Amino acid sequence: MDFKDETTLSRRTFVKGSLAGLALAGAAGSAALYGCAPAEEKQQSGGDAPVEETDQIVWGQCFVNCGSNCALRYHVRDGKILYLETDNTGDPENTQMRACLRGRSRRRWINSPDRLTHPMKRTGKRGEDKFEQISWDEAIETISSELKRIIDTYGNEAIFIAPGSGVSGSIVQSAHQRLFNMLGGCVTRYGDYSTGCIQGVMPYMFGKKFSPYDNVHASSMTEALNSDLVIMFGNSPAETRMGGGNIVFDYTKVKENGARIIHIDPRMNETCSGTLDEWIPIRTGTDAALVSAIAHELIANDQIDLDFLHTYCVGYDEETMPESAKGQNKSYYDYIMGTGYDMIEKTPEWAAPITQIPADRIRTLASDIAGAKALFVAQGWGPQRHSNGESATRAICMIPLLTGQIGLPGTNTGQREAEVGSIAGSPTIGGIPSGDNPVTVKIPNYEWVEVIDRGEKMTATNAGIRGADKLSTGFKFVWGFAGNSFTNQHGDINHGHDILADESKCEFIVMTETVLTDSAKYADILLPDVMAAEQFTIGTNGYTEWYRGVRVGGPAQEAPGECRKAYDVQADIADKFGIKDQFTEGRSSEDWVEFLYKQTADKNSDMPSWEEILEQGVWKQEVEPVIGLKDFRDDPVKNALETPSGKIEIYSEELAEIADTWELDEGDVISPIPIFDPGREGYGAVTDEYPLYCSGFHHKARAHSSFGFIDVLKQAARNQMWMNPADAESRGIENGDLCSVKSPRGEIRIEAKVTSRIVPGTVSIPQGAWHDADMYGDRIDHGGCSNTLTMSHPTPLAKATPAHSCIVQVAKA
Ligand SMILES: Nc1nc2c(c(=O)[nH]1)N[C@H]1C(S)=C(S)[C@@H](COP(=O)(O)OP(=O)(O)OC[C@H]3O[C@@H](n4cnc5c(=O)[nH]c(N)nc54)[C@H](O)[C@@H]3O)O[C@H]1N2
Ligand SMILES: Nc1nc2c(c(=O)[nH]1)N[C@H]1C(S)=C(S)[C@@H](COP(=O)(O)OP(=O)(O)OC[C@H]3O[C@@H](n4cnc5c(=O)[nH]c(N)nc54)[C@H](O)[C@@H]3O)O[C@H]1N2
Ligand code: SF4
Ligand SMILES: [Mo]
């Protein structure tokens, strides 16, 4: 069915704000449409109800941070969402932004009785979950006066917007930054929870322009169609890119094409399972050891592409070492062959006990790699979300470098597949302009809770502070918007609680949410937000490789209670500071949608007019797949990388310098080449008390903690700890048993999934379950949130999350 057959809400209707009038506003819907209503919906609407001519279809979008931004079509009757469908435009093969089951369950969230409906103020202790309803006037007055007091007392470096990705792609997120910038600025973050190690270290290898989210340094998944061997390190698009226009769909084509696919993962993940893909189980956190042994085999058997390494790279062997490091056995070759660094030869026999992969299997893998005509190596972001992730992520890239399998058809650089980005000529469609921030200091994303605790002690060389030698103050005012990173999504919840609960540290916390999350329990003022389906919104594409797109529409229904749009709340606060006109430029949030759309469409003549996009709801532009670093391969001089040498730096002088000059905690290692370093709570760290490694993964029933309270999703994919039968048997644990999992930081309760789909000695716990503990009592987390167990100590260079590195003990509860 073509979208043009259907009715969409006109903006005129929206601006009138009359939802009661909606049903009558549009032309008649197509009869065939309502045949799609799920049985349950039909029952709710009175069995096989006759087609209502007055039904409306409103285009919306799923903005949770799974990264896919799928399009939704809300079917609205009498101002209520009756049911929803998804994108039905474009080519079903490649360009449909089709929602997964989470997105399709959104109505259960929007209409949930758990929605926050009134502003509240905290009456108990932070984290205790005691609130009382207040008026919007009181909320705005309190927030504004606290903001003023704290800026006056501590300066703008005491102000911070907490990480929050719950409406990624919505234009209002940046409105918070805009307001703060107009009030003198605030400290911002660099890096993120997703790719912290990659962002921190890859620029030293591939140059300053490197981004894990581009289509320059990585190939499209479909390029693997031209490959005969695909190797995936901790990469599971079937769990993490689940939308219809997403990479998982392209991956299935690669499978059908018949390329051999090998997954290296502690778990036989859902991308690998149920198919003919091969799985090589690996101990969590040891990929760099496996790669080192593969490198050893390639070198020992004369199977490396020396011409490539000498032309395009620095630091493989003595010949291409930078002057400062020559003659000291500091090359990658010296590390691998045991003539430098730890003087250990990285043979398969050396790697076998570390990785749990038999030496023979490593040899066969190396020989398959050497024999591949076109090798496609891709890593997910799981291998780098480790205490040694900075080395692991670079190590994986060594496989294509050693074999010269980069920039050619059927190859990939070792990065996760390319992302196409947003519409050409559209730097702005993503958000209301935030303007210039007078405060230029940046902190590493994962250190934000620590700044509250000990900001004054954090410096450029002990905590990765950028834009200043040190911080002048800890954060005293924190605004949380659409994030659950105060506790649930941040390492070591018990530690975080101790910091946040102390009101002398962070003096004021505001949280804008839709439901009472664990983080929201720490708010001094808690504000109920209007959800995307309840307002007029714009959004662009997420992970895709075939199209860029934009979607405009809404609202589908009215928000409950006294929910208020985050933008309007910001404008109210601006008003208290006498800068409302400057903040809004006379625009409502709806006006901004139109403004941002037109600003982009003016630069891109392919885009529909404003009237057309309102009519059609969604527009897409097809793009061609790419080969990562093709330009550099074609002409390494003209297209030199932005590294000091212009080449790929296997040895980085800059990293050597940082390793010499930064203050590192004991056990933290920064290395100029990609070595295997076990890392904190990595290989060898287990003890009698904590004899198991605990890894993690992103769960298909949730996007982080988002959707984590939706019953049907919880039932469809349970929150379970994966455990090998060998580890379960010795503990008397059976499939489905409730277990206690303890780490040096805390204890959770979680059901066991006893399965040989996980390597022995490692358990794996999906992230994002809702933390559920009495924080003023025993602190045992009955919700099974993995961050009760994880570390807050960041990685050495990037100061990023090591969420998948953790040691634990497990017992039947
Ligand atoms: N359903 C769903 N999709 C999501 C999200 C979500 O929460 N739910 N979150 C989105 C976001 S923001 C992000 S950042 C991405 C995350 O995407 P990723 O970071 O790629 O996802 P993870 O599941 O953490 O890790 C991928 C795989 O790595 C494996 N792994 C863990 N440790 C190791 C290791 O040491 N070595 C190897 N070889 N493998 C390892 C895990 O078992 C898992 O199968 O997903 C996005 N998509
Ligand atoms: N242990 C462990 N921890 C991890 C990870 C891991 O792999 N392991 N992964 C990390 C990664 S990669 C990421 S990206 C982070 C993500 O961490 P977060 O950014 O905190 O992501 P969510 O948990 O999805 O929280 C988003 C919040 O936005 C709220 N929200 C949704 N819609 C709206 C809206 O319209 N308005 C408002 N105001 N709020 C809304 C949701 O209710 C939810 O509470 O987690 C990180 N945490
Ligand atoms: S959760 Fe992700 S894949 Fe699913 S509908 Fe939402 S954006 Fe799409
Ligand atoms: Mo992420």
GROMACS .gro file of C-alpha atoms in nm, residues 386-628:
model
  243
  386HIS     CA    1   3.611  -0.345   2.840
  387SER     CA    2   3.884  -0.221   3.072
  388ASN     CA    3   4.134  -0.316   2.798
  389GLY     CA    4   3.904  -0.206   2.516
  390GLU     CA    5   4.147   0.054   2.384
  391SER     CA    6   4.393  -0.218   2.287
  392ALA     CA    7   4.127  -0.472   2.186
  393THR     CA    8   3.963  -0.245   1.935
  394ARG     CA    9   4.293  -0.156   1.766
  395ALA     CA   10   4.410  -0.518   1.774
  396ILE     CA   11   4.107  -0.636   1.576
  397CYS     CA   12   4.195  -0.382   1.305
  398MET     CA   13   4.536  -0.548   1.273
  399ILE     CA   14   4.387  -0.843   1.084
  400PRO     CA   15   4.289  -0.644   0.773
  401LEU     CA   16   4.610  -0.438   0.802
  402LEU     CA   17   4.842  -0.740   0.816
  403THR     CA   18   4.671  -0.892   0.514
  404GLY     CA   19   4.632  -0.566   0.320
  405GLN     CA   20   4.256  -0.624   0.308
  406ILE     CA   21   4.148  -0.262   0.330
  407GLY     CA   22   3.991  -0.021   0.083
  408LEU     CA   23   3.923  -0.296  -0.171
  409PRO     CA   24   3.597  -0.461  -0.283
  410GLY     CA   25   3.463  -0.708  -0.025
  411THR     CA   26   3.680  -0.576   0.258
  412ASN     CA   27   3.626  -0.379   0.576
  413THR     CA   28   3.865  -0.192   0.803
  414GLY     CA   29   3.780  -0.394   1.113
  415GLN     CA   30   3.528  -0.132   1.226
  416ARG     CA   31   3.160  -0.198   1.263
  417GLU     CA   32   2.976  -0.143   0.934
  418ALA     CA   33   2.936   0.212   0.801
  419GLU     CA   34   2.652   0.447   0.893
  420VAL     CA   35   2.522   0.677   0.624
  421GLY     CA   36   2.455   0.975   0.848
  422SER     CA   37   2.174   1.222   0.794
  423ILE     CA   38   2.045   1.393   0.486
  424ALA     CA   39   2.303   1.562   0.269
  425GLY     CA   40   2.329   1.931   0.352
  426SER     CA   41   2.159   1.882   0.686
  427PRO     CA   42   2.383   1.966   0.975
  428THR     CA   43   2.092   2.126   1.154
  429ILE     CA   44   1.784   1.909   1.116
  430GLY     CA   45   1.893   1.715   1.422
  431GLY     CA   46   1.830   1.987   1.675
  432ILE     CA   47   1.736   2.336   1.782
  433PRO     CA   48   2.065   2.527   1.755
  434SER     CA   49   2.239   2.536   2.090
  435GLY     CA   50   2.464   2.832   2.011
  436ASP     CA   51   2.810   2.889   2.151
  437ASN     CA   52   2.905   2.759   2.489
  438PRO     CA   53   3.120   3.012   2.679
  439VAL     CA   54   3.254   2.724   2.893
  440THR     CA   55   3.498   2.521   2.683
  441VAL     CA   56   3.592   2.261   2.945
  442LYS     CA   57   3.497   1.903   2.856
  443ILE     CA   58   3.495   1.591   3.068
  444PRO     CA   59   3.501   1.229   2.951
  445ASN     CA   60   3.142   1.103   2.942
  446TYR     CA   61   3.199   0.817   3.184
  447GLU     CA   62   3.351   1.045   3.453
  448TRP     CA   63   3.044   1.260   3.503
  449VAL     CA   64   2.929   1.107   3.832
  450GLU     CA   65   3.287   1.122   3.964
  451VAL     CA   66   3.298   1.496   3.892
  452ILE     CA   67   3.017   1.542   4.145
  453ASP     CA   68   3.232   1.362   4.399
  454ARG     CA   69   3.577   1.503   4.336
  455GLY     CA   70   3.571   1.752   4.048
  456GLU     CA   71   3.840   1.977   4.197
  457LYS     CA   72   4.088   1.691   4.196
  458MET     CA   73   4.034   1.600   3.831
  459THR     CA   74   4.296   1.716   3.582
  460ALA     CA   75   4.392   1.680   3.218
  461THR     CA   76   4.644   1.408   3.294
  462ASN     CA   77   4.467   1.213   3.569
  463ALA     CA   78   4.112   1.228   3.437
  464GLY     CA   79   4.128   1.330   3.071
  465ILE     CA   80   3.984   1.680   3.128
  466ARG     CA   81   4.001   1.878   2.804
  467GLY     CA   82   4.000   2.253   2.750
  468ALA     CA   83   4.156   2.321   3.092
  469ASP     CA   84   4.431   2.179   3.310
  470LYS     CA   85   4.180   2.099   3.580
  471LEU     CA   86   3.820   2.145   3.688
  472SER     CA   87   3.742   2.432   3.923
  473THR     CA   88   3.445   2.267   4.093
  474GLY     CA   89   3.231   1.957   4.105
  475PHE     CA   90   2.882   1.964   3.951
  476LYS     CA   91   2.633   2.130   4.182
  477PHE     CA   92   2.333   2.150   3.949
  478VAL     CA   93   2.255   1.858   3.719
  479TRP     CA   94   1.967   1.833   3.473
  480GLY     CA   95   1.872   1.484   3.361
  481PHE     CA   96   1.667   1.469   3.042
  482ALA     CA   97   1.558   1.137   2.888
  483GLY     CA   98   1.839   0.942   3.050
  484ASN     CA   99   1.871   0.678   3.319
  485SER     CA  100   2.243   0.722   3.367
  486PHE     CA  101   2.241   0.852   3.725
  487THR     CA  102   2.224   0.491   3.836
  488ASN     CA  103   2.071   0.226   3.611
  489GLN     CA  104   2.291   0.279   3.305
  490HIS     CA  105   2.614   0.384   3.477
  491GLY     CA  106   2.875   0.157   3.633
  492ASP     CA  107   2.866   0.074   4.003
  493ILE     CA  108   2.522   0.190   4.114
  494ASN     CA  109   2.601   0.152   4.485
  495HIS     CA  110   2.898   0.387   4.450
  496GLY     CA  111   2.691   0.629   4.240
  497HIS     CA  112   2.417   0.625   4.503
  498ASP     CA  113   2.661   0.726   4.775
  499ILE     CA  114   2.770   1.025   4.568
  500LEU     CA  115   2.424   1.132   4.457
  501ALA     CA  116   2.256   1.080   4.794
  502ASP     CA  117   2.493   1.328   4.957
  503GLU     CA  118   2.313   1.660   4.912
  504SER     CA  119   2.625   1.857   5.000
  505LYS     CA  120   2.785   1.733   4.679
  506CYS     CA  121   2.534   1.785   4.401
  507GLU     CA  122   2.302   2.043   4.552
  508PHE     CA  123   2.020   2.027   4.299
  509ILE     CA  124   1.897   1.762   4.055
  510VAL     CA  125   1.616   1.808   3.802
  511MET     CA  126   1.490   1.518   3.597
  512THR     CA  127   1.254   1.523   3.299
  513GLU     CA  128   1.103   1.180   3.243
  514THR     CA  129   0.799   0.984   3.133
  515VAL     CA  130   0.807   0.714   3.403
  516LEU     CA  131   0.966   0.679   3.746
  517THR     CA  132   1.301   0.526   3.656
  518ASP     CA  133   1.564   0.443   3.912
  519SER     CA  134   1.759   0.758   3.822
  520ALA     CA  135   1.445   0.970   3.857
  521LYS     CA  136   1.430   0.871   4.223
  522TYR     CA  137   1.733   1.097   4.278
  523ALA     CA  138   1.560   1.409   4.145
  524ASP     CA  139   1.483   1.703   4.371
  525ILE     CA  140   1.228   1.814   4.115
  526LEU     CA  141   1.078   1.559   3.877
  527LEU     CA  142   0.907   1.684   3.561
  528PRO     CA  143   0.658   1.486   3.350
  529ASP     CA  144   0.739   1.509   2.980
  530VAL     CA  145   0.516   1.500   2.674
  531MET     CA  146   0.619   1.197   2.467
  532ALA     CA  147   0.707   1.215   2.097
  533ALA     CA  148   0.371   1.067   1.997
  534GLU     CA  149   0.202   1.352   2.178
  535GLN     CA  150   0.367   1.636   1.992
  536PHE     CA  151   0.454   1.756   1.645
  537THR     CA  152   0.802   1.620   1.576
  538ILE     CA  153   1.067   1.577   1.312
  539GLY     CA  154   1.333   1.307   1.292
  540THR     CA  155   1.587   1.165   1.052
  541ASN     CA  156   1.705   0.813   0.973
  542GLY     CA  157   1.906   0.599   1.211
  543TYR     CA  158   2.137   0.305   1.127
  544THR     CA  159   2.087   0.229   0.760
  545GLU     CA  160   2.302   0.188   0.459
  546TRP     CA  161   2.059   0.240   0.172
  547TYR     CA  162   1.882   0.563   0.246
  548ARG     CA  163   1.877   0.887   0.431
  549GLY     CA  164   1.540   1.017   0.534
  550VAL     CA  165   1.326   1.251   0.729
  551ARG     CA  166   0.989   1.211   0.895
  552VAL     CA  167   0.751   1.483   1.011
  553GLY     CA  168   0.420   1.454   1.194
  554GLY     CA  169   0.213   1.438   1.510
  555PRO     CA  170   0.066   1.460   1.759
  556ALA     CA  171  -0.125   1.135   1.759
  557GLN     CA  172  -0.293   1.203   2.090
  558GLU     CA  173  -0.281   1.437   2.384
  559ALA     CA  174  -0.038   1.389   2.672
  560PRO     CA  175  -0.191   1.282   3.003
  561GLY     CA  176  -0.236   1.501   3.310
  562GLU     CA  177  -0.019   1.806   3.335
  563CYS     CA  178   0.264   1.678   3.115
  564ARG     CA  179   0.448   1.968   2.961
  565LYS     CA  180   0.683   1.981   2.664
  566ALA     CA  181   1.049   2.001   2.763
  567TYR     CA  182   1.095   2.293   2.523
  568ASP     CA  183   0.815   2.490   2.687
  569VAL     CA  184   0.966   2.422   3.028
  570GLN     CA  185   1.301   2.555   2.906
  571ALA     CA  186   1.126   2.863   2.769
  572ASP     CA  187   0.957   2.920   3.106
  573ILE     CA  188   1.293   2.911   3.279
  574ALA     CA  189   1.441   3.144   3.018
  575ASP     CA  190   1.153   3.377   3.101
  576LYS     CA  191   1.254   3.382   3.469
  577PHE     CA  192   1.598   3.499   3.357
  578GLY     CA  193   1.445   3.759   3.124
  579ILE     CA  194   1.573   3.591   2.808
  580LYS     CA  195   1.264   3.417   2.677
  581ASP     CA  196   1.260   3.600   2.344
  582GLN     CA  197   1.626   3.533   2.290
  583PHE     CA  198   1.569   3.165   2.374
  584THR     CA  199   1.263   3.106   2.157
  585GLU     CA  200   1.334   3.358   1.879
  586GLY     CA  201   0.956   3.376   1.882
  587ARG     CA  202   0.923   3.010   1.783
  588SER     CA  203   0.721   2.736   1.944
  589SER     CA  204   0.864   2.382   1.924
  590GLU     CA  205   0.634   2.325   1.626
  591ASP     CA  206   0.775   2.635   1.458
  592TRP     CA  207   1.124   2.499   1.511
  593VAL     CA  208   1.028   2.178   1.332
  594GLU     CA  209   0.919   2.381   1.032
  595PHE     CA  210   1.220   2.610   1.053
  596LEU     CA  211   1.471   2.325   1.071
  597TYR     CA  212   1.303   2.133   0.793
  598LYS     CA  213   1.296   2.431   0.562
  599GLN     CA  214   1.651   2.528   0.645
  600THR     CA  215   1.766   2.188   0.522
  601ALA     CA  216   1.526   2.161   0.230
  602ASP     CA  217   1.653   2.498   0.104
  603LYS     CA  218   1.995   2.337   0.063
  604ASN     CA  219   1.872   2.009  -0.079
  605SER     CA  220   1.654   2.043  -0.385
  606ASP     CA  221   1.558   1.675  -0.378
  607MET     CA  222   1.362   1.721  -0.058
  608PRO     CA  223   0.986   1.769  -0.074
  609SER     CA  224   0.838   2.108   0.003
  610TRP     CA  225   0.706   2.172   0.354
  611GLU     CA  226   0.349   2.119   0.236
  612GLU     CA  227   0.447   1.792   0.067
  613ILE     CA  228   0.627   1.649   0.368
  614LEU     CA  229   0.328   1.730   0.587
  615GLU     CA  230   0.116   1.539   0.341
  616GLN     CA  231   0.342   1.236   0.299
  617GLY     CA  232   0.497   1.213   0.649
  618VAL     CA  233   0.819   1.048   0.543
  619TRP     CA  234   1.073   1.104   0.268
  620LYS     CA  235   1.379   0.902   0.178
  621GLN     CA  236   1.676   0.940  -0.048
  622GLU     CA  237   1.863   0.631  -0.159
  623VAL     CA  238   2.238   0.621  -0.112
  624GLU     CA  239   2.507   0.388  -0.239
  625PRO     CA  240   2.696   0.151  -0.011
  626VAL     CA  241   3.061   0.238   0.054
  627ILE     CA  242   3.401   0.071   0.093
  628GLY     CA  243   3.590   0.192   0.402
   0.00000   0.00000   0.00000
